[in-house]
Amino acid sequence: MASMGGMFPGQQPPGPHAPTGPGGPGQPGLLTGPPGNRGTNNTLVDELEASFEACFASLVSQDYVNGTDQEEIRTGVDQCIQKFLDVARQTECFFLQKRLQLSVQKPEQVEKEDASELKNELQRKEMLIQKHLTKIHHWQQVLEDINVQHKKPTELPQGPLAFLEQASANLPAPMKPN
């Protein structure tokens, strides 16, 4: 399996001074970050977390709450969000590179994963079909019950005295005098 080099703290950060990353020459590891942070042991995951926290911090900062210049606030928030998006793209690139390395080194593993994903999707869709069939049967039964109820009034006598005939049929029989 491909090494996850550079993903964990304590590993040497690749950069211009170390052109050989975990995937070979010119491929950076998860440890690479902006040029200003080369001397620290921050991983891309750490930077992603820090930039995410900075986004929220910029939104709840007292400087922004008490500030009156809306344009300054907007600029600061936009910069934080842009940094977060940049680091997220770098992280995504790292994992896409690892996925590419895996597909080259172990293509059968990728095929197994694809087959597994297809099986899971098929199972999910089968469950969805069963759910819909249950709903269809329920509503068919409701419609059938409605049709039965509508057929009953047509079986009743028709005509101007039909209501009286129906009402008198429901009255108790008169009692015989003693």
PDB file of C-alpha atoms in Angstrom:
ATOM      1  CA  MET A   1       0.000   0.000   0.000  1.00  0.00           C
ATOM      2  CA  ALA A   2       1.154   3.521  -0.669  1.00  0.00           C
ATOM      3  CA  SER A   3       2.790   5.347   2.182  1.00  0.00           C
ATOM      4  CA  MET A   4       0.806   8.102   3.849  1.00  0.00           C
ATOM      5  CA  GLY A   5       4.059  10.000   4.241  1.00  0.00           C
ATOM      6  CA  GLY A   6       3.704  13.594   5.224  1.00  0.00           C
ATOM      7  CA  MET A   7       0.260  13.115   6.694  1.00  0.00           C
ATOM      8  CA  PHE A   8       1.389  12.866  10.270  1.00  0.00           C
ATOM      9  CA  PRO A   9       3.305  15.393  12.366  1.00  0.00           C
ATOM     10  CA  GLY A  10       6.988  14.805  12.897  1.00  0.00           C
ATOM     11  CA  GLN A  11       7.776  13.940   9.293  1.00  0.00           C
ATOM     12  CA  GLN A  12      10.107  16.046   7.199  1.00  0.00           C
ATOM     13  CA  PRO A  13       8.125  18.541   5.152  1.00  0.00           C
ATOM     14  CA  PRO A  14       8.833  18.252   1.455  1.00  0.00           C
ATOM     15  CA  GLY A  15       9.320  21.432  -0.479  1.00  0.00           C
ATOM     16  CA  PRO A  16      11.834  23.002  -2.817  1.00  0.00           C
ATOM     17  CA  HIS A  17      14.656  21.855  -0.543  1.00  0.00           C
ATOM     18  CA  ALA A  18      13.276  18.268  -0.557  1.00  0.00           C
ATOM     19  CA  PRO A  19      11.872  17.542  -4.029  1.00  0.00           C
ATOM     20  CA  THR A  20      11.196  13.879  -3.302  1.00  0.00           C
ATOM     21  CA  GLY A  21       7.797  13.517  -1.640  1.00  0.00           C
ATOM     22  CA  PRO A  22       6.114  10.316  -0.533  1.00  0.00           C
ATOM     23  CA  GLY A  23       4.837   9.677  -4.050  1.00  0.00           C
ATOM     24  CA  GLY A  24       8.120  10.242  -5.791  1.00  0.00           C
ATOM     25  CA  PRO A  25       9.926  13.256  -7.174  1.00  0.00           C
ATOM     26  CA  GLY A  26       7.828  16.378  -7.380  1.00  0.00           C
ATOM     27  CA  GLN A  27       4.872  14.959  -5.466  1.00  0.00           C
ATOM     28  CA  PRO A  28       4.196  16.781  -2.239  1.00  0.00           C
ATOM     29  CA  GLY A  29       2.981  15.080   0.869  1.00  0.00           C
ATOM     30  CA  LEU A  30       0.128  16.055   3.127  1.00  0.00           C
ATOM     31  CA  LEU A  31       2.684  18.012   5.124  1.00  0.00           C
ATOM     32  CA  THR A  32       3.308  20.672   2.537  1.00  0.00           C
ATOM     33  CA  GLY A  33       1.744  24.001   3.141  1.00  0.00           C
ATOM     34  CA  PRO A  34       2.320  27.636   2.279  1.00  0.00           C
ATOM     35  CA  PRO A  35       5.983  28.614   1.878  1.00  0.00           C
ATOM     36  CA  GLY A  36       5.930  30.589   5.116  1.00  0.00           C
ATOM     37  CA  ASN A  37       5.156  27.475   7.172  1.00  0.00           C
ATOM     38  CA  ARG A  38       7.916  25.209   5.844  1.00  0.00           C
ATOM     39  CA  GLY A  39       9.846  25.309   9.086  1.00  0.00           C
ATOM     40  CA  THR A  40       6.932  24.149  11.232  1.00  0.00           C
ATOM     41  CA  ASN A  41       5.511  20.668  11.572  1.00  0.00           C
ATOM     42  CA  ASN A  42       1.984  21.526  10.429  1.00  0.00           C
ATOM     43  CA  THR A  43       0.234  19.003   8.245  1.00  0.00           C
ATOM     44  CA  LEU A  44      -2.341  20.015   5.676  1.00  0.00           C
ATOM     45  CA  VAL A  45      -4.950  18.575   8.009  1.00  0.00           C
ATOM     46  CA  ASP A  46      -3.704  20.848  10.811  1.00  0.00           C
ATOM     47  CA  GLU A  47      -3.762  23.822   8.451  1.00  0.00           C
ATOM     48  CA  LEU A  48      -7.250  22.908   7.268  1.00  0.00           C
ATOM     49  CA  GLU A  49      -8.452  22.756  10.857  1.00  0.00           C
ATOM     50  CA  ALA A  50      -6.744  26.035  11.745  1.00  0.00           C
ATOM     51  CA  SER A  51      -8.171  27.840   8.706  1.00  0.00           C
ATOM     52  CA  PHE A  52     -11.630  26.470   9.489  1.00  0.00           C
ATOM     53  CA  GLU A  53     -11.354  27.759  13.055  1.00  0.00           C
ATOM     54  CA  ALA A  54     -10.088  31.100  11.716  1.00  0.00           C
ATOM     55  CA  CYS A  55     -13.238  31.396   9.581  1.00  0.00           C
ATOM     56  CA  PHE A  56     -15.415  31.152  12.667  1.00  0.00           C
ATOM     57  CA  ALA A  57     -13.096  33.298  14.744  1.00  0.00           C
ATOM     58  CA  SER A  58     -13.288  36.063  12.168  1.00  0.00           C
ATOM     59  CA  LEU A  59     -17.070  35.963  12.299  1.00  0.00           C
ATOM     60  CA  VAL A  60     -17.317  36.198  16.096  1.00  0.00           C
ATOM     61  CA  SER A  61     -14.278  38.378  16.756  1.00  0.00           C
ATOM     62  CA  GLN A  62     -14.911  41.458  18.897  1.00  0.00           C
ATOM     63  CA  ASP A  63     -12.961  43.514  16.362  1.00  0.00           C
ATOM     64  CA  TYR A  64     -15.594  42.700  13.774  1.00  0.00           C
ATOM     65  CA  VAL A  65     -18.534  43.010  16.164  1.00  0.00           C
ATOM     66  CA  ASN A  66     -17.404  46.449  17.364  1.00  0.00           C
ATOM     67  CA  GLY A  67     -16.041  47.531  13.981  1.00  0.00           C
ATOM     68  CA  THR A  68     -17.915  49.988  11.874  1.00  0.00           C
ATOM     69  CA  ASP A  69     -16.190  49.465   8.546  1.00  0.00           C
ATOM     70  CA  GLN A  70     -18.256  46.785   6.802  1.00  0.00           C
ATOM     71  CA  GLU A  71     -15.843  46.592   3.877  1.00  0.00           C
ATOM     72  CA  GLU A  72     -12.939  45.762   6.232  1.00  0.00           C
ATOM     73  CA  ILE A  73     -15.026  43.055   7.893  1.00  0.00           C
ATOM     74  CA  ARG A  74     -16.024  41.583   4.534  1.00  0.00           C
ATOM     75  CA  THR A  75     -12.418  41.601   3.309  1.00  0.00           C
ATOM     76  CA  GLY A  76     -11.165  39.827   6.442  1.00  0.00           C
ATOM     77  CA  VAL A  77     -13.861  37.158   6.279  1.00  0.00           C
ATOM     78  CA  ASP A  78     -13.273  36.655   2.547  1.00  0.00           C
ATOM     79  CA  GLN A  79      -9.545  36.178   3.155  1.00  0.00           C
ATOM     80  CA  CYS A  80     -10.190  33.570   5.867  1.00  0.00           C
ATOM     81  CA  ILE A  81     -12.627  31.703   3.659  1.00  0.00           C
ATOM     82  CA  GLN A  82     -10.265  31.823   0.693  1.00  0.00           C
ATOM     83  CA  LYS A  83      -7.420  30.410   2.806  1.00  0.00           C
ATOM     84  CA  PHE A  84      -9.696  27.610   3.996  1.00  0.00           C
ATOM     85  CA  LEU A  85     -10.710  26.807   0.411  1.00  0.00           C
ATOM     86  CA  ASP A  86      -7.084  26.833  -0.743  1.00  0.00           C
ATOM     87  CA  VAL A  87      -6.001  24.409   1.978  1.00  0.00           C
ATOM     88  CA  ALA A  88      -9.062  22.232   1.290  1.00  0.00           C
ATOM     89  CA  ARG A  89      -8.046  22.042  -2.385  1.00  0.00           C
ATOM     90  CA  GLN A  90      -4.494  21.092  -1.416  1.00  0.00           C
ATOM     91  CA  THR A  91      -5.838  18.363   0.872  1.00  0.00           C
ATOM     92  CA  GLU A  92      -8.123  17.076  -1.852  1.00  0.00           C
ATOM     93  CA  CYS A  93      -5.188  17.023  -4.288  1.00  0.00           C
ATOM     94  CA  PHE A  94      -3.146  15.003  -1.833  1.00  0.00           C
ATOM     95  CA  PHE A  95      -5.830  12.349  -1.510  1.00  0.00           C
ATOM     96  CA  LEU A  96      -6.445  12.287  -5.255  1.00  0.00           C
ATOM     97  CA  GLN A  97      -2.713  11.705  -5.786  1.00  0.00           C
ATOM     98  CA  LYS A  98      -2.787   8.851  -3.275  1.00  0.00           C
ATOM     99  CA  ARG A  99      -5.821   7.391  -5.036  1.00  0.00           C
ATOM    100  CA  LEU A 100      -3.987   7.609  -8.373  1.00  0.00           C
ATOM    101  CA  GLN A 101      -0.919   5.896  -6.908  1.00  0.00           C
ATOM    102  CA  LEU A 102      -3.119   3.142  -5.505  1.00  0.00           C
ATOM    103  CA  SER A 103      -4.863   2.634  -8.849  1.00  0.00           C
ATOM    104  CA  VAL A 104      -1.484   2.271 -10.576  1.00  0.00           C
ATOM    105  CA  GLN A 105       0.121   0.055  -7.939  1.00  0.00           C
ATOM    106  CA  LYS A 106      -2.930  -2.083  -7.074  1.00  0.00           C
ATOM    107  CA  PRO A 107      -5.622  -1.873  -9.771  1.00  0.00           C
ATOM    108  CA  GLU A 108      -7.417  -4.924  -8.350  1.00  0.00           C
ATOM    109  CA  GLN A 109      -7.998  -3.005  -5.105  1.00  0.00           C
ATOM    110  CA  VAL A 110      -9.715  -0.190  -6.994  1.00  0.00           C
ATOM    111  CA  GLU A 111     -11.884  -2.729  -8.844  1.00  0.00           C
ATOM    112  CA  LYS A 112     -12.860  -4.351  -5.516  1.00  0.00           C
ATOM    113  CA  GLU A 113     -13.823  -0.947  -4.104  1.00  0.00           C
ATOM    114  CA  ASP A 114     -15.838  -0.113  -7.225  1.00  0.00           C
ATOM    115  CA  ALA A 115     -17.649  -3.469  -7.088  1.00  0.00           C
ATOM    116  CA  SER A 116     -18.380  -2.957  -3.400  1.00  0.00           C
ATOM    117  CA  GLU A 117     -19.740   0.543  -4.047  1.00  0.00           C
ATOM    118  CA  LEU A 118     -21.958  -0.792  -6.844  1.00  0.00           C
ATOM    119  CA  LYS A 119     -23.298  -3.555  -4.578  1.00  0.00           C
ATOM    120  CA  ASN A 120     -24.077  -1.030  -1.848  1.00  0.00           C
ATOM    121  CA  GLU A 121     -25.814   1.259  -4.334  1.00  0.00           C
ATOM    122  CA  LEU A 122     -27.842  -1.647  -5.718  1.00  0.00           C
ATOM    123  CA  GLN A 123     -28.883  -2.675  -2.203  1.00  0.00           C
ATOM    124  CA  ARG A 124     -29.874   0.907  -1.371  1.00  0.00           C
ATOM    125  CA  LYS A 125     -31.952   1.155  -4.541  1.00  0.00           C
ATOM    126  CA  GLU A 126     -33.640  -2.199  -3.850  1.00  0.00           C
ATOM    127  CA  MET A 127     -34.643  -0.931  -0.402  1.00  0.00           C
ATOM    128  CA  LEU A 128     -35.966   2.266  -1.981  1.00  0.00           C
ATOM    129  CA  ILE A 129     -38.015   0.235  -4.483  1.00  0.00           C
ATOM    130  CA  GLN A 130     -39.483  -1.845  -1.636  1.00  0.00           C
ATOM    131  CA  LYS A 131     -40.368   1.330   0.239  1.00  0.00           C
ATOM    132  CA  HIS A 132     -42.133   2.742  -2.816  1.00  0.00           C
ATOM    133  CA  LEU A 133     -43.964  -0.548  -3.450  1.00  0.00           C
ATOM    134  CA  THR A 134     -45.227  -0.505   0.133  1.00  0.00           C
ATOM    135  CA  LYS A 135     -46.531   3.028  -0.359  1.00  0.00           C
ATOM    136  CA  ILE A 136     -48.138   2.077  -3.688  1.00  0.00           C
ATOM    137  CA  HIS A 137     -49.933  -0.884  -2.069  1.00  0.00           C
ATOM    138  CA  HIS A 138     -51.120   1.360   0.758  1.00  0.00           C
ATOM    139  CA  TRP A 139     -52.549   3.963  -1.612  1.00  0.00           C
ATOM    140  CA  GLN A 140     -54.087   1.293  -3.835  1.00  0.00           C
ATOM    141  CA  GLN A 141     -55.887  -0.012  -0.759  1.00  0.00           C
ATOM    142  CA  VAL A 142     -57.047   3.513   0.121  1.00  0.00           C
ATOM    143  CA  LEU A 143     -58.396   3.995  -3.413  1.00  0.00           C
ATOM    144  CA  GLU A 144     -60.098   0.612  -3.325  1.00  0.00           C
ATOM    145  CA  ASP A 145     -61.777   1.502  -0.017  1.00  0.00           C
ATOM    146  CA  ILE A 146     -62.966   4.796  -1.503  1.00  0.00           C
ATOM    147  CA  ASN A 147     -64.375   2.989  -4.546  1.00  0.00           C
ATOM    148  CA  VAL A 148     -66.252   0.527  -2.298  1.00  0.00           C
ATOM    149  CA  GLN A 149     -67.740   3.418  -0.314  1.00  0.00           C
ATOM    150  CA  HIS A 150     -68.891   5.151  -3.517  1.00  0.00           C
ATOM    151  CA  LYS A 151     -70.555   1.961  -4.793  1.00  0.00           C
ATOM    152  CA  LYS A 152     -72.743   1.593  -1.683  1.00  0.00           C
ATOM    153  CA  PRO A 153     -74.843   4.744  -2.307  1.00  0.00           C
ATOM    154  CA  THR A 154     -75.604   3.597  -5.870  1.00  0.00           C
ATOM    155  CA  GLU A 155     -77.162   0.398  -4.500  1.00  0.00           C
ATOM    156  CA  LEU A 156     -79.658   2.430  -2.453  1.00  0.00           C
ATOM    157  CA  PRO A 157     -83.113   3.062  -3.883  1.00  0.00           C
ATOM    158  CA  GLN A 158     -83.400   6.053  -6.180  1.00  0.00           C
ATOM    159  CA  GLY A 159     -86.224   8.507  -6.526  1.00  0.00           C
ATOM    160  CA  PRO A 160     -87.934  11.310  -4.664  1.00  0.00           C
ATOM    161  CA  LEU A 161     -88.847   9.146  -1.669  1.00  0.00           C
ATOM    162  CA  ALA A 162     -85.492   7.278  -1.456  1.00  0.00           C
ATOM    163  CA  PHE A 163     -84.337   9.290   1.550  1.00  0.00           C
ATOM    164  CA  LEU A 164     -87.562   8.568   3.456  1.00  0.00           C
ATOM    165  CA  GLU A 165     -87.396   4.890   2.575  1.00  0.00           C
ATOM    166  CA  GLN A 166     -83.819   4.704   3.832  1.00  0.00           C
ATOM    167  CA  ALA A 167     -84.641   6.618   7.033  1.00  0.00           C
ATOM    168  CA  SER A 168     -87.703   4.473   7.764  1.00  0.00           C
ATOM    169  CA  ALA A 169     -85.704   1.305   7.258  1.00  0.00           C
ATOM    170  CA  ASN A 170     -83.432   2.356  10.109  1.00  0.00           C
ATOM    171  CA  LEU A 171     -86.317   3.024  12.540  1.00  0.00           C
ATOM    172  CA  PRO A 172     -87.193   0.341  15.094  1.00  0.00           C
ATOM    173  CA  ALA A 173     -90.372  -1.570  14.460  1.00  0.00           C
ATOM    174  CA  PRO A 174     -93.449  -0.249  16.262  1.00  0.00           C
ATOM    175  CA  MET A 175     -94.319  -1.976  19.496  1.00  0.00           C
ATOM    176  CA  LYS A 176     -97.574  -3.888  19.753  1.00  0.00           C
ATOM    177  CA  PRO A 177    -100.093  -2.503  22.221  1.00  0.00           C
ATOM    178  CA  ASN A 178    -100.753  -4.705  25.223  1.00  0.00           C
TER     179      ASN A 178
END
